[in-house]
């Protein structure tokens, strides 16, 4: 028996069922997996109850000391129940996309390096092995077809020993790839219709607070039809259908921009944001073992979404010609920032295992292969037009057209396309706006949910345009921004009112007073006088970014043992953000300290048997209204770690689930102790309310009551049979789902859509022994359920975090080199859970933004990474010398109160630095660049 979790080894190994397939998911170094290893590699949280701080990340020590927490480091010998021999595999990929693939020739390897198994598309067709639907067709390209993109996989080679594998891989790299992966005559690349298109139109009322004449939230998003890769929009008819009315409003906006009056300044610019590599610390990899005798598939993979891997793998296995009764998935810690979210590598790993039955097969990219195949950030070309009132300096209208290069597989291109369009507004109130976006299908490498997700490109360009407009109006750039800033209660470009207070004006006002900004003219003169041949500039940028996807969901289980240990399970995955540590800290609000044990990447939730169907974005209102008749139905089962969702969405689930245990377990336990004795005990002379309960130095007190330790309260809760564990499920569609739940005769509205509770060890037997798995959990049937309406999808976003950044640069006129001398930022993100993690995200995010502005670039097509020749010798990431390590500063605005929720800020921190640098370069040399990155060569071209 595992005393920490109260779950037996037999129950740990008990498998859930998914579509007739037994599934067991055990994250590496979780309590479940530790039962096999008989060791723990995670650091218990050293929590300071006085200030809520922690000394270490849960996973920090293991990572810096080199323990095997990443899937890339795991071999078969590290898995105690696997065969100890390890096979290895590699994929051959086409480096052309303009002719048909005719076959492979590996004769140059000779007999000594001949693979033990070659797998081709013909094998996959025979054995019914194919990608799950999300990932598209041609897992391996059949002969006779043109590759959809550069780097399209055509064959898999498997070796049963490492030495031959290593020599073969080296030999293949030395050859001309076109002699190995062969093609026919040049016929040109495939031509396909775009992956998606969207149009967001809004015409506001008389003021920013009046009802809109037209908006996507109130009316509709517009969708085009496509013909010959061109978007065709509805006719413009003010008295026509709702989409035709929208086009009539769009025409009126265009007419005003084409023929502005004397009172308007219209500025038109084209911007370009480049393709970049996500440069994940951990290359894509999978180590998989198919046991044909037991009909079991075992997988070790890094992933931001274990539930997605389970669901998609189940789809794949259901059609496969290899029988699989049980799937064992071991999701590991990873560092992904989008690169491990809905990526196709786990399915290649499973495919490799099927063709090496009985032998674990490791398929792992080296850095050349990672550049050739990993998900990229979308390259976007943007046409912007802005009309501004000359006298007031107020924005009248803004029109943006976005063309995204989505690459060869669709992946998340549709959602990145719409996010780019809905984010272009950034921090500004726009009385009228028209944003059109199309995501193209091309022969470039797949693009996915890279950090920033379209907002980096769109908002960065908006900030460049705003600086440009301010200069033409003769206004201070910050003053122009403050005149137009979106304020609380105003609507975004979709017509939705953002949640809570909007504080972009506060971060700007704070940074506007910084000496770097107030003395920039004086500093420029002094610096350039003291440094002949150099130019000096200071630039400003401010953005606010949404966090979440509009269909956020999670599971959380929180329990207290009779000894007072806090044990948590969470569906979220740790991908380098410190999510595991922060979620452990969140429960301190209700338990006085951080969790003692936290298991992440959990996919098995049989004690809260939620089910889902349909698509949370595409389902109709009628479908949702029908589905809610099932008391266990939810629009979304479980979200991956993405979209900066852990701080707000995951924490909400953790906090609300822990609240249930406190209100129905620890609080009644405290009342029973304080009220014990003659005349009602020590509490009788006082008014003791749950609202006044406080944890002080690890003990609970209220209205002068005796402080009670968690251990004492836990013991009493178990003795009295109060609630000692809860499992909660949440759903958010830019607004929380809510339901009434009755626990112990008390009915209460909670921002949860699913709840199960567990009672203490001394509860009546009926309470202890029931539950879906016999673990004592009781599924609480919800009442008066509220789900946000489907129309709420059109809000686009409602949750924002803001950051303003100043960048100080010098430029060498001879070389064109940009030296980032210093940068300062002010961030608004609500209450910080763990300040050190926020600091780390700021520093890392800003470094990524610096790379995007000045260094990182990938050609899209034949000269790009799809040709297999790219590595860090050609791709420039910013180093310590490039990011102003010792002359940077960041401040976080204090929360408005201690009730403010934390906000997702992992993405927003990388964005403002990009336009701040571009605007600083403009201040330095008088030229405004509109294409990124700004390289020394481009600057020399301007200065010469």
JSON list of C-alpha atoms in Angstrom, two decimals, residues 408-539:
[
{"chain": "A", "resi": 408, "resn": "UNK", "atom": "CA", "xyz": [2.58, 21.35, -45.52]},
{"chain": "A", "resi": 409, "resn": "UNK", "atom": "CA", "xyz": [0.28, 20.01, -42.81]},
{"chain": "A", "resi": 410, "resn": "UNK", "atom": "CA", "xyz": [-2.61, 21.97, -41.38]},
{"chain": "A", "resi": 411, "resn": "UNK", "atom": "CA", "xyz": [-1.88, 21.46, -37.68]},
{"chain": "A", "resi": 412, "resn": "UNK", "atom": "CA", "xyz": [-2.99, 24.58, -35.77]},
{"chain": "A", "resi": 413, "resn": "UNK", "atom": "CA", "xyz": [-2.84, 26.97, -38.72]},
{"chain": "A", "resi": 414, "resn": "UNK", "atom": "CA", "xyz": [-6.60, 27.75, -38.61]},
{"chain": "A", "resi": 415, "resn": "UNK", "atom": "CA", "xyz": [-6.51, 28.81, -34.97]},
{"chain": "A", "resi": 416, "resn": "UNK", "atom": "CA", "xyz": [-3.21, 30.71, -35.32]},
{"chain": "A", "resi": 417, "resn": "UNK", "atom": "CA", "xyz": [-4.78, 32.51, -38.29]},
{"chain": "A", "resi": 418, "resn": "UNK", "atom": "CA", "xyz": [-7.78, 33.69, -36.31]},
{"chain": "A", "resi": 419, "resn": "UNK", "atom": "CA", "xyz": [-5.66, 34.57, -33.26]},
{"chain": "A", "resi": 420, "resn": "UNK", "atom": "CA", "xyz": [-3.41, 36.76, -35.40]},
{"chain": "A", "resi": 421, "resn": "UNK", "atom": "CA", "xyz": [-6.45, 38.64, -36.65]},
{"chain": "A", "resi": 422, "resn": "UNK", "atom": "CA", "xyz": [-8.06, 39.06, -33.25]},
{"chain": "A", "resi": 423, "resn": "UNK", "atom": "CA", "xyz": [-4.84, 40.18, -31.58]},
{"chain": "A", "resi": 424, "resn": "UNK", "atom": "CA", "xyz": [-3.88, 42.99, -33.96]},
{"chain": "A", "resi": 425, "resn": "UNK", "atom": "CA", "xyz": [-5.86, 45.45, -31.83]},
{"chain": "A", "resi": 426, "resn": "UNK", "atom": "CA", "xyz": [-3.38, 44.94, -28.97]},
{"chain": "A", "resi": 427, "resn": "UNK", "atom": "CA", "xyz": [-3.82, 47.63, -26.28]},
{"chain": "A", "resi": 428, "resn": "UNK", "atom": "CA", "xyz": [-5.94, 50.05, -28.32]},
{"chain": "A", "resi": 429, "resn": "UNK", "atom": "CA", "xyz": [-9.61, 50.89, -28.55]},
{"chain": "A", "resi": 430, "resn": "UNK", "atom": "CA", "xyz": [-10.70, 50.80, -32.19]},
{"chain": "A", "resi": 431, "resn": "UNK", "atom": "CA", "xyz": [-14.04, 52.40, -33.05]},
{"chain": "A", "resi": 432, "resn": "UNK", "atom": "CA", "xyz": [-14.01, 50.60, -36.39]},
{"chain": "A", "resi": 433, "resn": "UNK", "atom": "CA", "xyz": [-11.92, 47.64, -37.46]},
{"chain": "A", "resi": 434, "resn": "UNK", "atom": "CA", "xyz": [-11.72, 45.05, -40.21]},
{"chain": "A", "resi": 435, "resn": "UNK", "atom": "CA", "xyz": [-9.22, 42.21, -39.84]},
{"chain": "A", "resi": 436, "resn": "UNK", "atom": "CA", "xyz": [-8.92, 39.53, -42.52]},
{"chain": "A", "resi": 437, "resn": "UNK", "atom": "CA", "xyz": [-6.64, 36.52, -42.23]},
{"chain": "A", "resi": 438, "resn": "UNK", "atom": "CA", "xyz": [-5.87, 33.57, -44.51]},
{"chain": "A", "resi": 439, "resn": "UNK", "atom": "CA", "xyz": [-3.65, 30.61, -43.63]},
{"chain": "A", "resi": 440, "resn": "UNK", "atom": "CA", "xyz": [-1.98, 29.18, -46.73]},
{"chain": "A", "resi": 441, "resn": "UNK", "atom": "CA", "xyz": [-1.08, 25.57, -47.44]},
{"chain": "A", "resi": 442, "resn": "UNK", "atom": "CA", "xyz": [2.49, 25.56, -48.77]},
{"chain": "A", "resi": 443, "resn": "UNK", "atom": "CA", "xyz": [5.52, 23.31, -49.18]},
{"chain": "A", "resi": 444, "resn": "UNK", "atom": "CA", "xyz": [7.16, 24.76, -46.05]},
{"chain": "A", "resi": 445, "resn": "UNK", "atom": "CA", "xyz": [7.60, 22.77, -42.83]},
{"chain": "A", "resi": 446, "resn": "UNK", "atom": "CA", "xyz": [4.54, 22.43, -40.61]},
{"chain": "A", "resi": 447, "resn": "UNK", "atom": "CA", "xyz": [3.77, 25.37, -38.35]},
{"chain": "A", "resi": 448, "resn": "UNK", "atom": "CA", "xyz": [2.11, 24.92, -34.97]},
{"chain": "A", "resi": 449, "resn": "UNK", "atom": "CA", "xyz": [1.49, 26.50, -31.60]},
{"chain": "A", "resi": 450, "resn": "UNK", "atom": "CA", "xyz": [4.84, 28.23, -31.20]},
{"chain": "A", "resi": 451, "resn": "UNK", "atom": "CA", "xyz": [5.09, 30.60, -28.24]},
{"chain": "A", "resi": 452, "resn": "UNK", "atom": "CA", "xyz": [3.21, 33.74, -29.22]},
{"chain": "A", "resi": 453, "resn": "UNK", "atom": "CA", "xyz": [0.71, 31.92, -31.48]},
{"chain": "A", "resi": 454, "resn": "UNK", "atom": "CA", "xyz": [0.28, 34.67, -34.07]},
{"chain": "A", "resi": 455, "resn": "UNK", "atom": "CA", "xyz": [0.12, 37.51, -31.56]},
{"chain": "A", "resi": 456, "resn": "UNK", "atom": "CA", "xyz": [3.86, 38.15, -31.59]},
{"chain": "A", "resi": 457, "resn": "UNK", "atom": "CA", "xyz": [3.67, 38.86, -35.31]},
{"chain": "A", "resi": 458, "resn": "UNK", "atom": "CA", "xyz": [0.43, 40.88, -35.34]},
{"chain": "A", "resi": 459, "resn": "UNK", "atom": "CA", "xyz": [0.89, 42.98, -32.20]},
{"chain": "A", "resi": 460, "resn": "UNK", "atom": "CA", "xyz": [4.55, 43.61, -32.91]},
{"chain": "A", "resi": 461, "resn": "UNK", "atom": "CA", "xyz": [3.58, 45.11, -36.27]},
{"chain": "A", "resi": 462, "resn": "UNK", "atom": "CA", "xyz": [0.82, 47.17, -34.64]},
{"chain": "A", "resi": 463, "resn": "UNK", "atom": "CA", "xyz": [3.34, 48.71, -32.26]},
{"chain": "A", "resi": 464, "resn": "UNK", "atom": "CA", "xyz": [5.65, 49.55, -35.13]},
{"chain": "A", "resi": 465, "resn": "UNK", "atom": "CA", "xyz": [2.77, 51.22, -36.97]},
{"chain": "A", "resi": 466, "resn": "UNK", "atom": "CA", "xyz": [1.66, 53.17, -33.88]},
{"chain": "A", "resi": 467, "resn": "UNK", "atom": "CA", "xyz": [5.16, 54.60, -33.42]},
{"chain": "A", "resi": 468, "resn": "UNK", "atom": "CA", "xyz": [5.20, 55.55, -37.10]},
{"chain": "A", "resi": 469, "resn": "UNK", "atom": "CA", "xyz": [1.81, 57.30, -36.83]},
{"chain": "A", "resi": 470, "resn": "UNK", "atom": "CA", "xyz": [2.82, 59.16, -33.66]},
{"chain": "A", "resi": 471, "resn": "UNK", "atom": "CA", "xyz": [5.90, 60.52, -35.41]},
{"chain": "A", "resi": 472, "resn": "UNK", "atom": "CA", "xyz": [3.82, 61.77, -38.34]},
{"chain": "A", "resi": 473, "resn": "UNK", "atom": "CA", "xyz": [1.42, 63.48, -35.94]},
{"chain": "A", "resi": 474, "resn": "UNK", "atom": "CA", "xyz": [4.30, 65.00, -34.00]},
{"chain": "A", "resi": 475, "resn": "UNK", "atom": "CA", "xyz": [3.16, 63.32, -30.78]},
{"chain": "A", "resi": 476, "resn": "UNK", "atom": "CA", "xyz": [5.19, 61.64, -28.08]},
{"chain": "A", "resi": 477, "resn": "UNK", "atom": "CA", "xyz": [4.86, 57.89, -28.81]},
{"chain": "A", "resi": 478, "resn": "UNK", "atom": "CA", "xyz": [3.71, 57.05, -25.28]},
{"chain": "A", "resi": 479, "resn": "UNK", "atom": "CA", "xyz": [1.27, 59.97, -25.18]},
{"chain": "A", "resi": 480, "resn": "UNK", "atom": "CA", "xyz": [-0.28, 58.79, -28.46]},
{"chain": "A", "resi": 481, "resn": "UNK", "atom": "CA", "xyz": [-0.66, 55.32, -27.01]},
{"chain": "A", "resi": 482, "resn": "UNK", "atom": "CA", "xyz": [-2.28, 56.64, -23.83]},
{"chain": "A", "resi": 483, "resn": "UNK", "atom": "CA", "xyz": [-4.83, 58.63, -25.83]},
{"chain": "A", "resi": 484, "resn": "UNK", "atom": "CA", "xyz": [-5.96, 55.46, -27.57]},
{"chain": "A", "resi": 485, "resn": "UNK", "atom": "CA", "xyz": [-5.48, 52.81, -24.90]},
{"chain": "A", "resi": 486, "resn": "UNK", "atom": "CA", "xyz": [-8.29, 50.34, -24.27]},
{"chain": "A", "resi": 487, "resn": "UNK", "atom": "CA", "xyz": [-9.75, 50.92, -20.82]},
{"chain": "A", "resi": 488, "resn": "UNK", "atom": "CA", "xyz": [-11.87, 48.79, -18.52]},
{"chain": "A", "resi": 489, "resn": "UNK", "atom": "CA", "xyz": [-15.38, 48.23, -19.87]},
{"chain": "A", "resi": 490, "resn": "UNK", "atom": "CA", "xyz": [-14.46, 49.05, -23.47]},
{"chain": "A", "resi": 491, "resn": "UNK", "atom": "CA", "xyz": [-14.82, 46.43, -26.19]},
{"chain": "A", "resi": 492, "resn": "UNK", "atom": "CA", "xyz": [-12.17, 44.55, -28.09]},
{"chain": "A", "resi": 493, "resn": "UNK", "atom": "CA", "xyz": [-12.19, 44.19, -31.87]},
{"chain": "A", "resi": 494, "resn": "UNK", "atom": "CA", "xyz": [-14.61, 41.27, -31.58]},
{"chain": "A", "resi": 495, "resn": "UNK", "atom": "CA", "xyz": [-17.09, 43.32, -29.55]},
{"chain": "A", "resi": 496, "resn": "UNK", "atom": "CA", "xyz": [-16.43, 41.57, -26.22]},
{"chain": "A", "resi": 497, "resn": "UNK", "atom": "CA", "xyz": [-15.70, 43.34, -22.96]},
{"chain": "A", "resi": 498, "resn": "UNK", "atom": "CA", "xyz": [-12.46, 42.02, -21.46]},
{"chain": "A", "resi": 499, "resn": "UNK", "atom": "CA", "xyz": [-12.64, 40.52, -18.00]},
{"chain": "A", "resi": 500, "resn": "UNK", "atom": "CA", "xyz": [-11.75, 42.68, -15.04]},
{"chain": "A", "resi": 501, "resn": "UNK", "atom": "CA", "xyz": [-9.63, 45.81, -14.96]},
{"chain": "A", "resi": 502, "resn": "UNK", "atom": "CA", "xyz": [-7.51, 46.58, -18.02]},
{"chain": "A", "resi": 503, "resn": "UNK", "atom": "CA", "xyz": [-4.21, 48.00, -16.81]},
{"chain": "A", "resi": 504, "resn": "UNK", "atom": "CA", "xyz": [-2.20, 48.66, -19.97]},
{"chain": "A", "resi": 505, "resn": "UNK", "atom": "CA", "xyz": [-2.36, 52.37, -19.20]},
{"chain": "A", "resi": 506, "resn": "UNK", "atom": "CA", "xyz": [-0.78, 51.74, -15.79]},
{"chain": "A", "resi": 507, "resn": "UNK", "atom": "CA", "xyz": [2.22, 49.84, -17.16]},
{"chain": "A", "resi": 508, "resn": "UNK", "atom": "CA", "xyz": [2.79, 52.61, -19.71]},
{"chain": "A", "resi": 509, "resn": "UNK", "atom": "CA", "xyz": [2.49, 55.39, -17.17]},
{"chain": "A", "resi": 510, "resn": "UNK", "atom": "CA", "xyz": [4.95, 53.56, -14.93]},
{"chain": "A", "resi": 511, "resn": "UNK", "atom": "CA", "xyz": [7.50, 53.14, -17.70]},
{"chain": "A", "resi": 512, "resn": "UNK", "atom": "CA", "xyz": [6.91, 56.61, -19.16]},
{"chain": "A", "resi": 513, "resn": "UNK", "atom": "CA", "xyz": [8.63, 58.04, -16.06]},
{"chain": "A", "resi": 514, "resn": "UNK", "atom": "CA", "xyz": [11.73, 55.89, -16.45]},
{"chain": "A", "resi": 515, "resn": "UNK", "atom": "CA", "xyz": [14.95, 57.89, -17.01]},
{"chain": "A", "resi": 516, "resn": "UNK", "atom": "CA", "xyz": [15.69, 55.92, -20.17]},
{"chain": "A", "resi": 517, "resn": "UNK", "atom": "CA", "xyz": [12.57, 57.43, -21.69]},
{"chain": "A", "resi": 518, "resn": "UNK", "atom": "CA", "xyz": [12.45, 60.89, -20.16]},
{"chain": "A", "resi": 519, "resn": "UNK", "atom": "CA", "xyz": [16.09, 61.66, -21.02]},
{"chain": "A", "resi": 520, "resn": "UNK", "atom": "CA", "xyz": [16.36, 59.83, -24.34]},
{"chain": "A", "resi": 521, "resn": "UNK", "atom": "CA", "xyz": [17.06, 62.95, -26.42]},
{"chain": "A", "resi": 522, "resn": "UNK", "atom": "CA", "xyz": [19.81, 64.11, -24.06]},
{"chain": "A", "resi": 523, "resn": "UNK", "atom": "CA", "xyz": [21.32, 60.62, -23.85]},
{"chain": "A", "resi": 524, "resn": "UNK", "atom": "CA", "xyz": [21.34, 60.32, -27.62]},
{"chain": "A", "resi": 525, "resn": "UNK", "atom": "CA", "xyz": [23.31, 63.54, -28.02]},
{"chain": "A", "resi": 526, "resn": "UNK", "atom": "CA", "xyz": [25.76, 62.63, -25.29]},
{"chain": "A", "resi": 527, "resn": "UNK", "atom": "CA", "xyz": [26.33, 59.06, -26.49]},
{"chain": "A", "resi": 528, "resn": "UNK", "atom": "CA", "xyz": [26.84, 59.93, -30.15]},
{"chain": "A", "resi": 529, "resn": "UNK", "atom": "CA", "xyz": [29.20, 62.77, -29.22]},
{"chain": "A", "resi": 530, "resn": "UNK", "atom": "CA", "xyz": [31.25, 60.42, -27.06]},
{"chain": "A", "resi": 531, "resn": "UNK", "atom": "CA", "xyz": [31.14, 57.55, -29.58]},
{"chain": "A", "resi": 532, "resn": "UNK", "atom": "CA", "xyz": [31.80, 58.78, -33.14]},
{"chain": "A", "resi": 533, "resn": "UNK", "atom": "CA", "xyz": [30.63, 56.28, -35.72]},
{"chain": "A", "resi": 534, "resn": "UNK", "atom": "CA", "xyz": [27.81, 54.97, -33.53]},
{"chain": "A", "resi": 535, "resn": "UNK", "atom": "CA", "xyz": [24.17, 55.87, -33.31]},
{"chain": "A", "resi": 536, "resn": "UNK", "atom": "CA", "xyz": [21.98, 55.68, -30.21]},
{"chain": "A", "resi": 537, "resn": "UNK", "atom": "CA", "xyz": [18.26, 55.05, -29.89]},
{"chain": "A", "resi": 538, "resn": "UNK", "atom": "CA", "xyz": [15.52, 54.27, -27.37]},
{"chain": "A", "resi": 539, "resn": "UNK", "atom": "CA", "xyz": [12.29, 52.56, -28.35]}
]
